[in-house]
Short mmCIF file of C-alpha atoms in Angstrom, two decimals:
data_model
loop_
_atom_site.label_atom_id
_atom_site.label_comp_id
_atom_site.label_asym_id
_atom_site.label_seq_id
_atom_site.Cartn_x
_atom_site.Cartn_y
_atom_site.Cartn_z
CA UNK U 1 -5.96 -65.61 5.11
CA UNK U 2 -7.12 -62.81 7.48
CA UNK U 3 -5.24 -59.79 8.39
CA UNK U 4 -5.68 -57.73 11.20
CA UNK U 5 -4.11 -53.83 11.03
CA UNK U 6 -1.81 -53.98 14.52
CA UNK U 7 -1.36 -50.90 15.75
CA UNK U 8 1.27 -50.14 18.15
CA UNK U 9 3.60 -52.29 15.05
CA UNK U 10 1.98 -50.72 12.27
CA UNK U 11 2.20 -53.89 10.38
CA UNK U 12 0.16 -56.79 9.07
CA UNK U 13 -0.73 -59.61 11.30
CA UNK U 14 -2.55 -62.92 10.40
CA UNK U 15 -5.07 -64.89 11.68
CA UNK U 16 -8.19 -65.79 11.01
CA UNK U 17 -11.06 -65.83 13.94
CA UNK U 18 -11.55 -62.16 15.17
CA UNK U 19 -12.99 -62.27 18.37
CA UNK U 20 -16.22 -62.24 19.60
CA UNK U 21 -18.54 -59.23 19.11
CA UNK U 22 -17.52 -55.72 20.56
CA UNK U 23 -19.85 -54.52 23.19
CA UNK U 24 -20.10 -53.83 26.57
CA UNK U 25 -22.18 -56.41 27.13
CA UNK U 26 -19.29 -58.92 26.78
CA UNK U 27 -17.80 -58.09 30.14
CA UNK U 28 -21.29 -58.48 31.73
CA UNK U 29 -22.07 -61.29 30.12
CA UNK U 30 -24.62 -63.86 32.89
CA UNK U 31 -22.51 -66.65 34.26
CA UNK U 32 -23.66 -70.07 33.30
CA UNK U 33 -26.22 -70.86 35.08
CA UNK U 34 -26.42 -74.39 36.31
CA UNK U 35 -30.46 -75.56 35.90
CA UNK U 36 -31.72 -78.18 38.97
CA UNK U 37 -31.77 -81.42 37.50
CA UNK U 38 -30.70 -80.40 34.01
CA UNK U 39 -27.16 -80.76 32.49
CA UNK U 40 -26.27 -77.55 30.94
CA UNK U 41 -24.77 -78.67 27.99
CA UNK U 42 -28.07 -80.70 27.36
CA UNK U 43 -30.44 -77.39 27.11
CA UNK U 44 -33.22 -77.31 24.71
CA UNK U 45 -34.46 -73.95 23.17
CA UNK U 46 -37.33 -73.73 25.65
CA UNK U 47 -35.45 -74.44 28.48
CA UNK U 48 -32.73 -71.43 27.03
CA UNK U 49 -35.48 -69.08 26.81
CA UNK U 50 -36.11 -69.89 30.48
CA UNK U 51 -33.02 -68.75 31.36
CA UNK U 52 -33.47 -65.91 30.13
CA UNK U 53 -36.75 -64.87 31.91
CA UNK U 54 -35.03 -65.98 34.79
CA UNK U 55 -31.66 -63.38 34.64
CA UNK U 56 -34.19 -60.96 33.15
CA UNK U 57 -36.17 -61.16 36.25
CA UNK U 58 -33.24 -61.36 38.95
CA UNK U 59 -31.97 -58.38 37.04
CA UNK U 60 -35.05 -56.09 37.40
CA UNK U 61 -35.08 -57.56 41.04
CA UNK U 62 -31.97 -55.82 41.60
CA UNK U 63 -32.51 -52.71 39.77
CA UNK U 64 -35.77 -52.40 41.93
CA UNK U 65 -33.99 -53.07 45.23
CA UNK U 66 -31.49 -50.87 44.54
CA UNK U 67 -32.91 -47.57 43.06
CA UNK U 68 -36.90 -47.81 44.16
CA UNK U 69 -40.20 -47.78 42.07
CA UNK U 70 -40.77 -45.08 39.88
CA UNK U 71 -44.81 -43.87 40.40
CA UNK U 72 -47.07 -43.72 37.46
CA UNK U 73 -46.64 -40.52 35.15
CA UNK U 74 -49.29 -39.15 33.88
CA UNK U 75 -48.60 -35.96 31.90
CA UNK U 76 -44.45 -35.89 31.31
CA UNK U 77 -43.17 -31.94 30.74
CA UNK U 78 -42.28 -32.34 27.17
CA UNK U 79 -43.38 -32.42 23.74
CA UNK U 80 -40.83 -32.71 20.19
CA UNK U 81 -40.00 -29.24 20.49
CA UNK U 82 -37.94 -29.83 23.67
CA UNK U 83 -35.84 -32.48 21.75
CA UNK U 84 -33.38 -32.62 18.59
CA UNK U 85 -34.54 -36.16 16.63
CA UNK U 86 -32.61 -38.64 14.43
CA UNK U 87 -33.97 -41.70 12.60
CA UNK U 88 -31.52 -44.25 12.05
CA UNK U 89 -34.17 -46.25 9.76
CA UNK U 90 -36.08 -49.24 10.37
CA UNK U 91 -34.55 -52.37 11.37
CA UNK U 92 -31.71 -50.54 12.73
CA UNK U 93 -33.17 -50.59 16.23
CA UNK U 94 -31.23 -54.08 17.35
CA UNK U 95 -33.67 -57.03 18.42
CA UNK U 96 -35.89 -55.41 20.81
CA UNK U 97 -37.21 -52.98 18.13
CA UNK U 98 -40.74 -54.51 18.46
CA UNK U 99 -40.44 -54.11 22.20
CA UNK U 100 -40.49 -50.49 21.96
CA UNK U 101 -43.64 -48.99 21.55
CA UNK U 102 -43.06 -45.87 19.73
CA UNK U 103 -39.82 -44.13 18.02
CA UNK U 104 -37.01 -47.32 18.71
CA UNK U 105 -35.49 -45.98 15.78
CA UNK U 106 -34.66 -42.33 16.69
CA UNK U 107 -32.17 -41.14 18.71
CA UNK U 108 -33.37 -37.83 20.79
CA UNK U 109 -30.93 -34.60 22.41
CA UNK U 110 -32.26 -32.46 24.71
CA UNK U 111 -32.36 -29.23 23.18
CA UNK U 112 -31.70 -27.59 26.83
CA UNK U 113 -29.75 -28.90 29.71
CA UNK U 114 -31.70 -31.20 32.36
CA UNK U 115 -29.07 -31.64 35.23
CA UNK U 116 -27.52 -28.36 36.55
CA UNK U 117 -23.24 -27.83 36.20
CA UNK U 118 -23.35 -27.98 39.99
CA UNK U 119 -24.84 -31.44 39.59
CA UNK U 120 -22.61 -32.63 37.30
CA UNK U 121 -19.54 -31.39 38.79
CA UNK U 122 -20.95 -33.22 42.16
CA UNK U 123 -21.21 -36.88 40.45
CA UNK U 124 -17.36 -36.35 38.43
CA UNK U 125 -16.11 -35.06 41.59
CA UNK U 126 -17.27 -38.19 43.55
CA UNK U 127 -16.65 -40.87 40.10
CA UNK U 128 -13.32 -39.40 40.03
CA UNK U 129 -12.15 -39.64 43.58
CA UNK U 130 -13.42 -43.26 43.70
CA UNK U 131 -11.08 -44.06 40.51
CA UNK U 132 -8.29 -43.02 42.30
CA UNK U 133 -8.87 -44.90 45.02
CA UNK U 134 -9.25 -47.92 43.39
CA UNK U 135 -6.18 -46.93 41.02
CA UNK U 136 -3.80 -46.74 44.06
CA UNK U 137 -5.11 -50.01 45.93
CA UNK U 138 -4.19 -51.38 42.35
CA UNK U 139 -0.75 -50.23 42.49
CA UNK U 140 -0.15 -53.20 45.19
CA UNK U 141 0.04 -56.47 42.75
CA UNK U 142 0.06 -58.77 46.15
CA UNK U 143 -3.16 -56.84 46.71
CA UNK U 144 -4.90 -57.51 43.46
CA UNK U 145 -3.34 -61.11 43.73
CA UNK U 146 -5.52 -61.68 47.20
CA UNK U 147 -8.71 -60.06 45.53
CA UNK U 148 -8.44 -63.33 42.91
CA UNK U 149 -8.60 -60.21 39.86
CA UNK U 150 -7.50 -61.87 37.05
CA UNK U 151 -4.51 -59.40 35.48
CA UNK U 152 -6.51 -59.46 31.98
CA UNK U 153 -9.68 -58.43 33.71
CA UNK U 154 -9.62 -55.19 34.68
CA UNK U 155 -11.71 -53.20 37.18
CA UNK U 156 -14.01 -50.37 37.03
CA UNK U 157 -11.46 -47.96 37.79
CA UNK U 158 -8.69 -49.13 35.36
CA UNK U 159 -11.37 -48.86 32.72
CA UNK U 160 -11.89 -44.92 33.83
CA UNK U 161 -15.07 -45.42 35.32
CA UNK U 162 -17.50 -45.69 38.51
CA UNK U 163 -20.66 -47.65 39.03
CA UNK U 164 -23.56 -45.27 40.67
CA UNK U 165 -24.50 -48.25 42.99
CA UNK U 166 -20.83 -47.71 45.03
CA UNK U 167 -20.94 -44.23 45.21
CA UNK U 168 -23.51 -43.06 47.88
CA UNK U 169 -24.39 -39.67 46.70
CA UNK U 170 -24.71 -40.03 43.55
CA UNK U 171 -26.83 -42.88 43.92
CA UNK U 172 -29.15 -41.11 46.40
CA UNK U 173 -28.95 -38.21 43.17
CA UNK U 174 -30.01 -40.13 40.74
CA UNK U 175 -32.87 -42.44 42.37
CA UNK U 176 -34.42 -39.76 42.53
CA UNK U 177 -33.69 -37.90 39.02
CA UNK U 178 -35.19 -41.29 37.71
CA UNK U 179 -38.50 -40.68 38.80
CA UNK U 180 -38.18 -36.64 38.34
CA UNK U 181 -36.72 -36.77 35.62
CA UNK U 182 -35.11 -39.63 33.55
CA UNK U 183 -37.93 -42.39 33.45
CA UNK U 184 -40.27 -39.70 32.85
CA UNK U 185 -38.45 -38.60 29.29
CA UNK U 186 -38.17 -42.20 28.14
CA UNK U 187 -42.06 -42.77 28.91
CA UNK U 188 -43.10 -39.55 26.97
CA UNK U 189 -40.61 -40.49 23.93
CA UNK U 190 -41.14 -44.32 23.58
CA UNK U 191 -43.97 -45.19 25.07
CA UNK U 192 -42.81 -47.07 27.87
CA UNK U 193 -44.49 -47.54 31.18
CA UNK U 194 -42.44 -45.15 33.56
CA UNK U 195 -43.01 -47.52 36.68
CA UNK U 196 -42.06 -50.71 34.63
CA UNK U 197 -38.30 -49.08 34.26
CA UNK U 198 -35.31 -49.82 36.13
CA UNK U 199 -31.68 -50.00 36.04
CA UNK U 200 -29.42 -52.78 34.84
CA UNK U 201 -26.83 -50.71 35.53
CA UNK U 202 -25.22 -47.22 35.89
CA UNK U 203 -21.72 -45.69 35.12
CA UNK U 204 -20.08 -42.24 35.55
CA UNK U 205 -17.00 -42.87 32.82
CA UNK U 206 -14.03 -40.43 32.81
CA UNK U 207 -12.58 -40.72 29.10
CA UNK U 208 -8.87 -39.79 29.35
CA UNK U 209 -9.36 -39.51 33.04
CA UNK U 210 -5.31 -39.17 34.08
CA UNK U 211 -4.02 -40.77 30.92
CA UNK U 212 -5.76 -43.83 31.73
CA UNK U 213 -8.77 -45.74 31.22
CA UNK U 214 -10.89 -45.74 28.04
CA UNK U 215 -10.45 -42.97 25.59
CA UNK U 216 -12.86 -44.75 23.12
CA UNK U 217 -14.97 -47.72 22.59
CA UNK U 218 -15.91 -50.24 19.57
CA UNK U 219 -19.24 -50.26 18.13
CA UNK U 220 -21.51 -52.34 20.71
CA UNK U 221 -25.06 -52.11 21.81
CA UNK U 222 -25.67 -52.20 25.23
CA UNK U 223 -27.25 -54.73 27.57
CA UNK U 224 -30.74 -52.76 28.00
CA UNK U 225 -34.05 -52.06 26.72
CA UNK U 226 -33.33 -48.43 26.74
CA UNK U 227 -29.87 -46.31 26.99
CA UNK U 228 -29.52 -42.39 28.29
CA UNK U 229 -26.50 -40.59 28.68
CA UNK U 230 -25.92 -37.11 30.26
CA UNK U 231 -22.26 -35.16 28.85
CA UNK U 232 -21.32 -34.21 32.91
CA UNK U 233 -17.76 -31.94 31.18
CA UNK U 234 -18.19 -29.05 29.25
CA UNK U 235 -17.51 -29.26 25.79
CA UNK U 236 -14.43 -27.00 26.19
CA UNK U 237 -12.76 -29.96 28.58
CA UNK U 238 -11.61 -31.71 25.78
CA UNK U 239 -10.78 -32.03 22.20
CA UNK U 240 -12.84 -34.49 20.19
CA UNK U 241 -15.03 -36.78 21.74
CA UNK U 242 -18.65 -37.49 21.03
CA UNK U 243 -20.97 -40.67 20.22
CA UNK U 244 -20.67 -42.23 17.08
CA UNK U 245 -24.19 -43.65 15.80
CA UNK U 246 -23.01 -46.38 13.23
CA UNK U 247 -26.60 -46.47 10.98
CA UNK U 248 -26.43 -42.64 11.10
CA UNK U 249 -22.50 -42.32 10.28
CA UNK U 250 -21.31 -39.96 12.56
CA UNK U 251 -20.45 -38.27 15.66
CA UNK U 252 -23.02 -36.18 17.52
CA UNK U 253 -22.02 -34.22 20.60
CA UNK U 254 -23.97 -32.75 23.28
CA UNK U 255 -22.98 -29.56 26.20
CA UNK U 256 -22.70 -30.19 29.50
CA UNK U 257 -25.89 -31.56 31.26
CA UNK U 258 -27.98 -32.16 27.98
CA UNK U 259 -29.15 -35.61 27.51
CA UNK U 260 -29.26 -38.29 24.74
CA UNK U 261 -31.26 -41.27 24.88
CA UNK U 262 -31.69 -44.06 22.49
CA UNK U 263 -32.73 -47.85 21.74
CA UNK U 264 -29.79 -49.66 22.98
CA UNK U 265 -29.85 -51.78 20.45
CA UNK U 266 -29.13 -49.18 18.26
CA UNK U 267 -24.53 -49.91 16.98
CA UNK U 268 -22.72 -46.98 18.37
CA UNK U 269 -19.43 -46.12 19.91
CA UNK U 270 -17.84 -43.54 22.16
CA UNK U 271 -15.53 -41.80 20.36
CA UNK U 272 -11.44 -40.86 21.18
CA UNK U 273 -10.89 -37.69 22.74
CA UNK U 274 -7.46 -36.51 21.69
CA UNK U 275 -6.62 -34.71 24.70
CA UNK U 276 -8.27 -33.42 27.79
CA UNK U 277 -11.18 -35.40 30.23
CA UNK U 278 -14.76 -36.02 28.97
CA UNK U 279 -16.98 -37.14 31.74
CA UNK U 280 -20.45 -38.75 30.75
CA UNK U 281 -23.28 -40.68 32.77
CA UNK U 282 -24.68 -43.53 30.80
CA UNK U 283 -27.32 -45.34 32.40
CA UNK U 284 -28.43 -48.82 31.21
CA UNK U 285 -32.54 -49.16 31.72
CA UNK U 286 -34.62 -52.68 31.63
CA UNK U 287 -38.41 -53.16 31.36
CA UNK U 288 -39.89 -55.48 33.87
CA UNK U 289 -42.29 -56.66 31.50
CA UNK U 290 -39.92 -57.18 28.36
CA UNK U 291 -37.17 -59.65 28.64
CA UNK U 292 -35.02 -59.19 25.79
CA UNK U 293 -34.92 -62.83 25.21
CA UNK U 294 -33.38 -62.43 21.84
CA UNK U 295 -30.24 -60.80 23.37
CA UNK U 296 -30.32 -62.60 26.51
CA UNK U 297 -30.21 -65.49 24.94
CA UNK U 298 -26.99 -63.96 22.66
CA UNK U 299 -25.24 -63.92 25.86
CA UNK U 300 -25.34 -66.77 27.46
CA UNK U 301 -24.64 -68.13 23.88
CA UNK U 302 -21.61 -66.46 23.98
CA UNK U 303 -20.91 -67.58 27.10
CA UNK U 304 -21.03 -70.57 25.89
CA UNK U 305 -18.90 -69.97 23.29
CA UNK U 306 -15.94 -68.73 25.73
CA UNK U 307 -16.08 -71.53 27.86
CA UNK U 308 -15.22 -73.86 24.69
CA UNK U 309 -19.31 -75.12 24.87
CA UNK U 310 -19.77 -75.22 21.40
CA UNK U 311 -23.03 -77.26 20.97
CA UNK U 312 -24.76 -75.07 24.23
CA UNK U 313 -23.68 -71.70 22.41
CA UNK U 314 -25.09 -73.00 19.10
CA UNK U 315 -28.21 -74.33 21.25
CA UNK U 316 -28.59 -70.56 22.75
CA UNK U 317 -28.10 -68.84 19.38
CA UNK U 318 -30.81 -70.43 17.84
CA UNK U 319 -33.20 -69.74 20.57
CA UNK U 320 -32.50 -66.27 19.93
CA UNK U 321 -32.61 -65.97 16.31
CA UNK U 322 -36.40 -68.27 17.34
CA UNK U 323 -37.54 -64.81 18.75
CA UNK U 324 -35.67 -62.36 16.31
CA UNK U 325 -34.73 -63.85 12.96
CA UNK U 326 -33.18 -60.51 11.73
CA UNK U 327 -30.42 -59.88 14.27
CA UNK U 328 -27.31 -60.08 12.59
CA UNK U 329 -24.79 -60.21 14.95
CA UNK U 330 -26.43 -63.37 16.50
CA UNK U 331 -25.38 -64.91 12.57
CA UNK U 332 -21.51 -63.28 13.03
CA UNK U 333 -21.15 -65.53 16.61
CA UNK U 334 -22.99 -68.41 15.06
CA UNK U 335 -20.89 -68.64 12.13
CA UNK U 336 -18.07 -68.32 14.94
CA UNK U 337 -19.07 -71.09 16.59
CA UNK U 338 -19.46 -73.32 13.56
CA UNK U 339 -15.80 -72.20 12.71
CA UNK U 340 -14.24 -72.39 16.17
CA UNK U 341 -15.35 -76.53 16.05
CA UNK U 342 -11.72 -78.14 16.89
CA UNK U 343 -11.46 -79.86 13.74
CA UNK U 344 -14.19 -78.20 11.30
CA UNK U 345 -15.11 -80.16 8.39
CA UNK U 346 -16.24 -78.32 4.46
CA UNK U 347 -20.16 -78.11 5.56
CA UNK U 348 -18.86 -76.47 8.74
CA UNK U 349 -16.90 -74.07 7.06
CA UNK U 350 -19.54 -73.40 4.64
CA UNK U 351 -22.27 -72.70 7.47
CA UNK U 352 -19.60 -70.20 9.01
CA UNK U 353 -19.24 -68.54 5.62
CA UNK U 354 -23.34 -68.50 5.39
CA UNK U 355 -23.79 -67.23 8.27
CA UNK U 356 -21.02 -63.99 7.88
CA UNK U 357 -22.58 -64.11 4.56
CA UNK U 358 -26.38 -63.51 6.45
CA UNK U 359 -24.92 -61.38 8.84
CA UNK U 360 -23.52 -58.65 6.41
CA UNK U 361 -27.15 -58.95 4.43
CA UNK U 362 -28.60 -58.03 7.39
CA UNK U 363 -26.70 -55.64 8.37
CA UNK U 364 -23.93 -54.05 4.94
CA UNK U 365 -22.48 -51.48 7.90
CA UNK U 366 -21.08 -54.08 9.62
CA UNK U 367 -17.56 -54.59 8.08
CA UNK U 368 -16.05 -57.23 10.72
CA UNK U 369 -19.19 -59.38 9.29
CA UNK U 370 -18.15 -58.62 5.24
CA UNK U 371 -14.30 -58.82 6.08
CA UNK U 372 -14.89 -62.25 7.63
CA UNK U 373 -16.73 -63.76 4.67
CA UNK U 374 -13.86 -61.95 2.42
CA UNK U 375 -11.65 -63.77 4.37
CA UNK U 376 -13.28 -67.09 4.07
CA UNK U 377 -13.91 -66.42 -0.15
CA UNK U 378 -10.16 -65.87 -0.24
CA UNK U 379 -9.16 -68.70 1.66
CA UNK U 380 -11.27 -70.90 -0.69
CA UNK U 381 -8.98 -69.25 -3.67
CA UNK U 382 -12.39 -67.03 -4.87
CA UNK U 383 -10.61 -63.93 -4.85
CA UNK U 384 -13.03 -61.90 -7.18
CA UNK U 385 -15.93 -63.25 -5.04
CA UNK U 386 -14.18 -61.76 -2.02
CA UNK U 387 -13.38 -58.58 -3.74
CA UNK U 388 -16.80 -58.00 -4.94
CA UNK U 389 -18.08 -58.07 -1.05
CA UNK U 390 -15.11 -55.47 -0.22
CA UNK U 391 -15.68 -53.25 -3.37
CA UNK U 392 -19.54 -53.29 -1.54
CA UNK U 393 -17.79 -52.24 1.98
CA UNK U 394 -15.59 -49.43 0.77
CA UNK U 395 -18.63 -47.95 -0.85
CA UNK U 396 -19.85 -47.00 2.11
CA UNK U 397 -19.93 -43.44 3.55
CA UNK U 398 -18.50 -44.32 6.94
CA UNK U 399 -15.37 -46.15 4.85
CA UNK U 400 -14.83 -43.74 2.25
CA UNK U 401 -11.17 -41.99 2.05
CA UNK U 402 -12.49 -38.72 3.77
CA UNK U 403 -13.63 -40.88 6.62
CA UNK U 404 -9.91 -43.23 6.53
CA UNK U 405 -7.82 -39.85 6.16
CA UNK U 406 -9.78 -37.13 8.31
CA UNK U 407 -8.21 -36.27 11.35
CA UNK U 408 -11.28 -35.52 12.67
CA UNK U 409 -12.51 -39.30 12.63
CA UNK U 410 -11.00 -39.83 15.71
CA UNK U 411 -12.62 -43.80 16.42
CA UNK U 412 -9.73 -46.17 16.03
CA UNK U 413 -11.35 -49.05 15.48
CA UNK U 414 -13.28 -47.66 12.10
CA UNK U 415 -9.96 -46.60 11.13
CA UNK U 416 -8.75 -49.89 11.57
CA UNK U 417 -11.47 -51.70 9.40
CA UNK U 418 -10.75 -49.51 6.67
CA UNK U 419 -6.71 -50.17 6.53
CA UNK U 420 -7.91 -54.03 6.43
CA UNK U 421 -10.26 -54.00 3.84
CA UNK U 422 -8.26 -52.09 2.02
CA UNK U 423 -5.24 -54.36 2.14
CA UNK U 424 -7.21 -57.29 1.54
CA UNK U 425 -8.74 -55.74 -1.55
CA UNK U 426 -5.35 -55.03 -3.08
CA UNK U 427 -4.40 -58.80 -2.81
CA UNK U 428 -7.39 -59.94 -3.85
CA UNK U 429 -6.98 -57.38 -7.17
CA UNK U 430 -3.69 -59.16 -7.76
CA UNK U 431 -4.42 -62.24 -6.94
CA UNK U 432 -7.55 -61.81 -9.52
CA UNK U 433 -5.25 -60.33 -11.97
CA UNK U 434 -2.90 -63.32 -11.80
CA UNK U 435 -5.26 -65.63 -13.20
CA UNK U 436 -6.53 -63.63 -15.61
CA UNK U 437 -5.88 -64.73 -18.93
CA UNK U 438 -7.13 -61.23 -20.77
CA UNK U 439 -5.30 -58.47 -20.21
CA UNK U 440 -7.57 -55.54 -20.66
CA UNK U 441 -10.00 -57.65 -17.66
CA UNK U 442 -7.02 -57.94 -15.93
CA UNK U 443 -6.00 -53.91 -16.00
CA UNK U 444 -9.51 -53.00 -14.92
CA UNK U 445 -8.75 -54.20 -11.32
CA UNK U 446 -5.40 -52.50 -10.79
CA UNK U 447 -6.08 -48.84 -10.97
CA UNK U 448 -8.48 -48.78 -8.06
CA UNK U 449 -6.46 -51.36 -5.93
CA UNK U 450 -3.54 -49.00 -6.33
CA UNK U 451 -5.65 -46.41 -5.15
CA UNK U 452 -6.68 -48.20 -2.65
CA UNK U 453 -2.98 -48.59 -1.45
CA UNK U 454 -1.83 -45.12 -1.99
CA UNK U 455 -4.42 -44.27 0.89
CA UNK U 456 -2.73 -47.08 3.54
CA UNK U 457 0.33 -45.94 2.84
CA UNK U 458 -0.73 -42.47 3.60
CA UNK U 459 -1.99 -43.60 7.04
CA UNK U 460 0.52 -46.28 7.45
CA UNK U 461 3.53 -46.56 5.39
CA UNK U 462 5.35 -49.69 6.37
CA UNK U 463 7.85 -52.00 3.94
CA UNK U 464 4.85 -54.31 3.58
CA UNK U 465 2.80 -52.09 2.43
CA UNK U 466 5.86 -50.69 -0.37
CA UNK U 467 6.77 -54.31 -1.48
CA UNK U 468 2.96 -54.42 -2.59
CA UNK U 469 2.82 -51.63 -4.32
CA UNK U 470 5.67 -52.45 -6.06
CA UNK U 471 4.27 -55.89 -7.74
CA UNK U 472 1.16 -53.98 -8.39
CA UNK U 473 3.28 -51.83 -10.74
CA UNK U 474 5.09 -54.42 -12.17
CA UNK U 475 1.64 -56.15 -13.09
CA UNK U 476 0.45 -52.94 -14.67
CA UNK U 477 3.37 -53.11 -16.56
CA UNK U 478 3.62 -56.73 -17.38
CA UNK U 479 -0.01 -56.61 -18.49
#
C-alpha cells in the first residue's frame, strides 16, 4: 500500500505508482521521433543512441540560429576570489559529470553583481508584460479551445514565466551578455569551450507573479549540460525564496543581479516564496560537442513510457544506463516501467523493487526512490524490511523534525515526503509489532513510531492520523 500526503484534504490517499520523475525536463521532453524505415517500437540500443545525437544536434542547431556564436575566449576576467564555491561531492553531478571538465560538482555565486538593477528591471518589466498578455488571451476558453491547448497543459504564462526567444529585447540583451559575459564565466569555471556553448533554452520566471504561476518547484535537474541563473528582484521583494541544492541540504539565496551557475545535473529545487514576487533568469546551456546521451536517452524513454510504449521505454533506459551505469533516476523510471506492465507478473514486480532498491543505493537522498521500495516491502507483508529502509530516510538531515516543523523550510514537496514516510513508518511499527511474539522486541518499535506521529499530527492533525495514535497506545499497553 502507498500513501500519498494530499494537501488541499489534509488526509491520506492511496495508490501505488507515483508519477514519473519531477523535473523540468518532463514538459520538454523530444517527441517520438519516427526513424525512416525503422518501426519505433522495434529500436535497438544503437539505433536509441542515434536519436539522441540527432535531437542533440537539432537542438544546438537552434540554439546557434537563434542567439549567434560565441568567439573564442582567451583570458576570462575572473579567478576563485570573484566567486563563493560549494561542493556537493562526487557523483552528485547527474550523468554528464564526466562531460565536464573541471569543478561539475561545485556550485559557484558571484560574490558581486554581473547585470546592473536597470538591466534587470528591463527583462521583468518586458517577462512580466508578456505574462499578462498571454494571461488575458487565456481568459477566452473558445480561444484556448482554437489554439488545440490541452486544459492540463498549461502555457508559459500560466506557469509565471517568459521564454527569452519571444521577447525581442531581452533576447537582443542577452545574445550578447552570452558572449560578454555568461559563456565566458562557465569557460573559466568548468573548463568548457566558450564557442562550443549555446542555449537549449531561456526563461525569465516570475514566482508569485499576481498570485499565479509557480511559487516553487520539485527537485529536478534540468535538460542541459550547464545551468546559470541571475536573481533579477531584490531580496527585499519577497519573503522566502531561494534554490534548494538537494546533495548540499539547503537553500542558498543570492541579491539582485548576482549569478549562480551549476552542473545541471546537479537535484535542486526553487523554493516557495511566502509572499511577494521573486523574478529570476535561468538559462539552460548545451555543448555542441557533448550530447548528453545518457539523459537524452532518459527522455525519450520516458516518452515512451507516457505513451503506454513499455518495451521502447525499457529499450531507451538501458541505452542510457549503457553510457552512465550510476544514474539513479534512470533505475526509479525503469523499475516504473517494469511495474506499469498491464498485468505484471512476481519477476516483474521483483525487478521494479530492484531497481527502486538500486536507485536509492545510488542515490539515499532520494526519498520518492526509498518510499517506493517501502511501499513494495510492505505490500509483500515485510514490514520490518520496509521500516529498516525508512528508519535509513528519516536519518537524514534534510528529513529530520527541524527540517518537517521549521517554518522556514518553505519547499512543499520535502515537506510532503517527510509526512509520508513518516506515516508509513508508524504502520509498518505496528504492523511489525503485531507479529511479534516477544514483547520487549515488540516495545522497542513503538516509542519512536509514536514519535514519529506526534510530529504529523503537529503539521497535520486529521482523525486518521488520531485513530492511529490511538492503537499505538493501546499496543503499548497491551504489550
Amino acid at each position: 500500500m502507498k500513501m500519498c500526503y494530499n494537501r488541499r484534504k489534509s488526509r491520506l490517499i492511496i495508490f501505488f505508482l507515483f508519477p514519473l520523475t519531477n523535473c523540468r525536463a518532463l514538459s520538454q521532453a523530444p517527441a517520438r521521433h519516427e526513424k525512416p524505415g525503422v518501426h519505433i517500437d522495434l529500436l535497438t540500443k544503437e539505433e536509441s543512441l542515434s536519436l539522441g545525437q540527432r535531437v542533440h544536434d537539432e537542438e544546438c542547431q537552434t540554439g546557434f540560429q537563434n542567439y549567434g556564436r560565441t568567439s573564442a575566449v582567451q583570458n576570462a576576467p575572473w579567478s576563485d576570489d570573484d566567486f563563493v564555491s560549494r561542493s556537493v561531492g562526487q557523483h552528485n553531478a547527474g550523468p554528464d559529470e564526466t562531460d565536464i571538465h573541471d569543478n561539475s560538482d561545485v556550485i559557484f555565486q558571484s560574490k558581486e553583481p554581473l547585470i546592473s538593477n536597470e538591466d534587470c528591471q528591463a527583462l521583468i518589466d518586458e517577462a512580466r508584460n508578456a505574462i499578462t498578455t498571454g494571461l488575458e488571451l487565456l481568459k477566452d476558453e473558445d480561444l484556448a479551445d482554437k489554439e488545440g491547448r490541452r486544459k492540463n497543459d498549461p502555457t508559459n504564462s500560466e506557469l509565471g514565466e517568459a521564454r527569452v526567444s519571444t521577447l525581442p529585447q531581452a533576447s537582443e540583451w542577452l545574445t550578447k551578455e552570452l558572449q560578454r559575459t555568461f559563456f565566458p564565466i562557465l569557460q573559466n569555471r568548468f573548463g568548457v569551450r566558450a564557442n562550443q556553448l549555446t542555449l537549449h533554452d531561456a526563461l525569465i520566471i516570475g514566482y508569485g507573479y499576481f498570485g499565479n504561476g509557480a511559487r516553487s518547484q520539485p527537485v529536478h535537474r534540468d535538460s542541459s549540460l550547464l545551468s546559470l541563473n541571475v536573481a533579477l528582484s531584490p531580496r527585499s521583494d519577497y519573503t522566502g525564496g531561494g534554490t534548494y541544492f538537494e546533495a548540499l541540504g539547503q537553500q542558498l539565496h543570492q541579491e539582485q543581479g548576482h549569478l549562480t551557475c551549476h552542473a545541471g545535473g546537479i537535484m535542486h529545487a526553487g523554493t516557495g516564496i511566502s509572499q511577494g514576487e521573486r523574478w529570476v533568469l535561468v538559462l539552460f546551456v548545451l555543448d555542441e560537442s557533448r550530447p548528453q546521451l545518457a539523459r537524452r536517452c532518459h527522455f525519450l524513454g520516458m516518452d515512451a513510457q507516457r505513451n503506454g510504449q513499455m518495451d521502447l521505454a525499457q529499450t531507451h533506459y538501458q541505452a542510457s544506463l549503457g553510457v552512465q551505469p550510476t544514474n539513479h533516476l534512470v533505475y526509479k523510471d525503469l523499475g516504473r516501467c517494469y511495474h506499469n506492465q498491464q498485468q505484471p507478473d512476481n519477476n516483474l514486480l521483483l525487478q521494479a523493487r530492484r531497481c527502486l532498491a538500486k536507485s536509492a543505493q545510488l542515490y539515499p537522498l532520494d526519498g520518492e526512490a526509498v518510499l517506493g521500495v517501502a511501499n513494495m516491502l510492505a505490500q509483500a507483508r515485510r514490514p520490518r524490511a520496509a521500516l529498516r529502509r525508512l528508519d535509513t530516510l528519516l536519518s537524514l538531515p534534510s528529513f529530520s523534525d527541524g527540517q518537517f516543523l521549521s517554518p522556514e523550510t518553505a519547499w512543499l514537496p520535502l515537506k510532503s515526503f517527510g509526512w509520508e514516510a513518516r506515516v508509513l513508518a508508524v504502520q509498518c511499527a505496528l504492523q511489525t509489532c503485531a507479529f511479534q511474539n516477544n514483547p520487549e522486541q515488540a516495545l522497542a518499535f513503538l516509542p519512536i513510531a509514536k514519535q514519529r506521529l506526534e510530529t504529523c499530527l503537529k503539521v497535520s492533525p486529521s482523525p486518521y492520523l488520531e485513530s492511529m495514535m490511538q492503537s499505538l497506545q493501546n499496543m503499548m499497553i497491551e504489550k
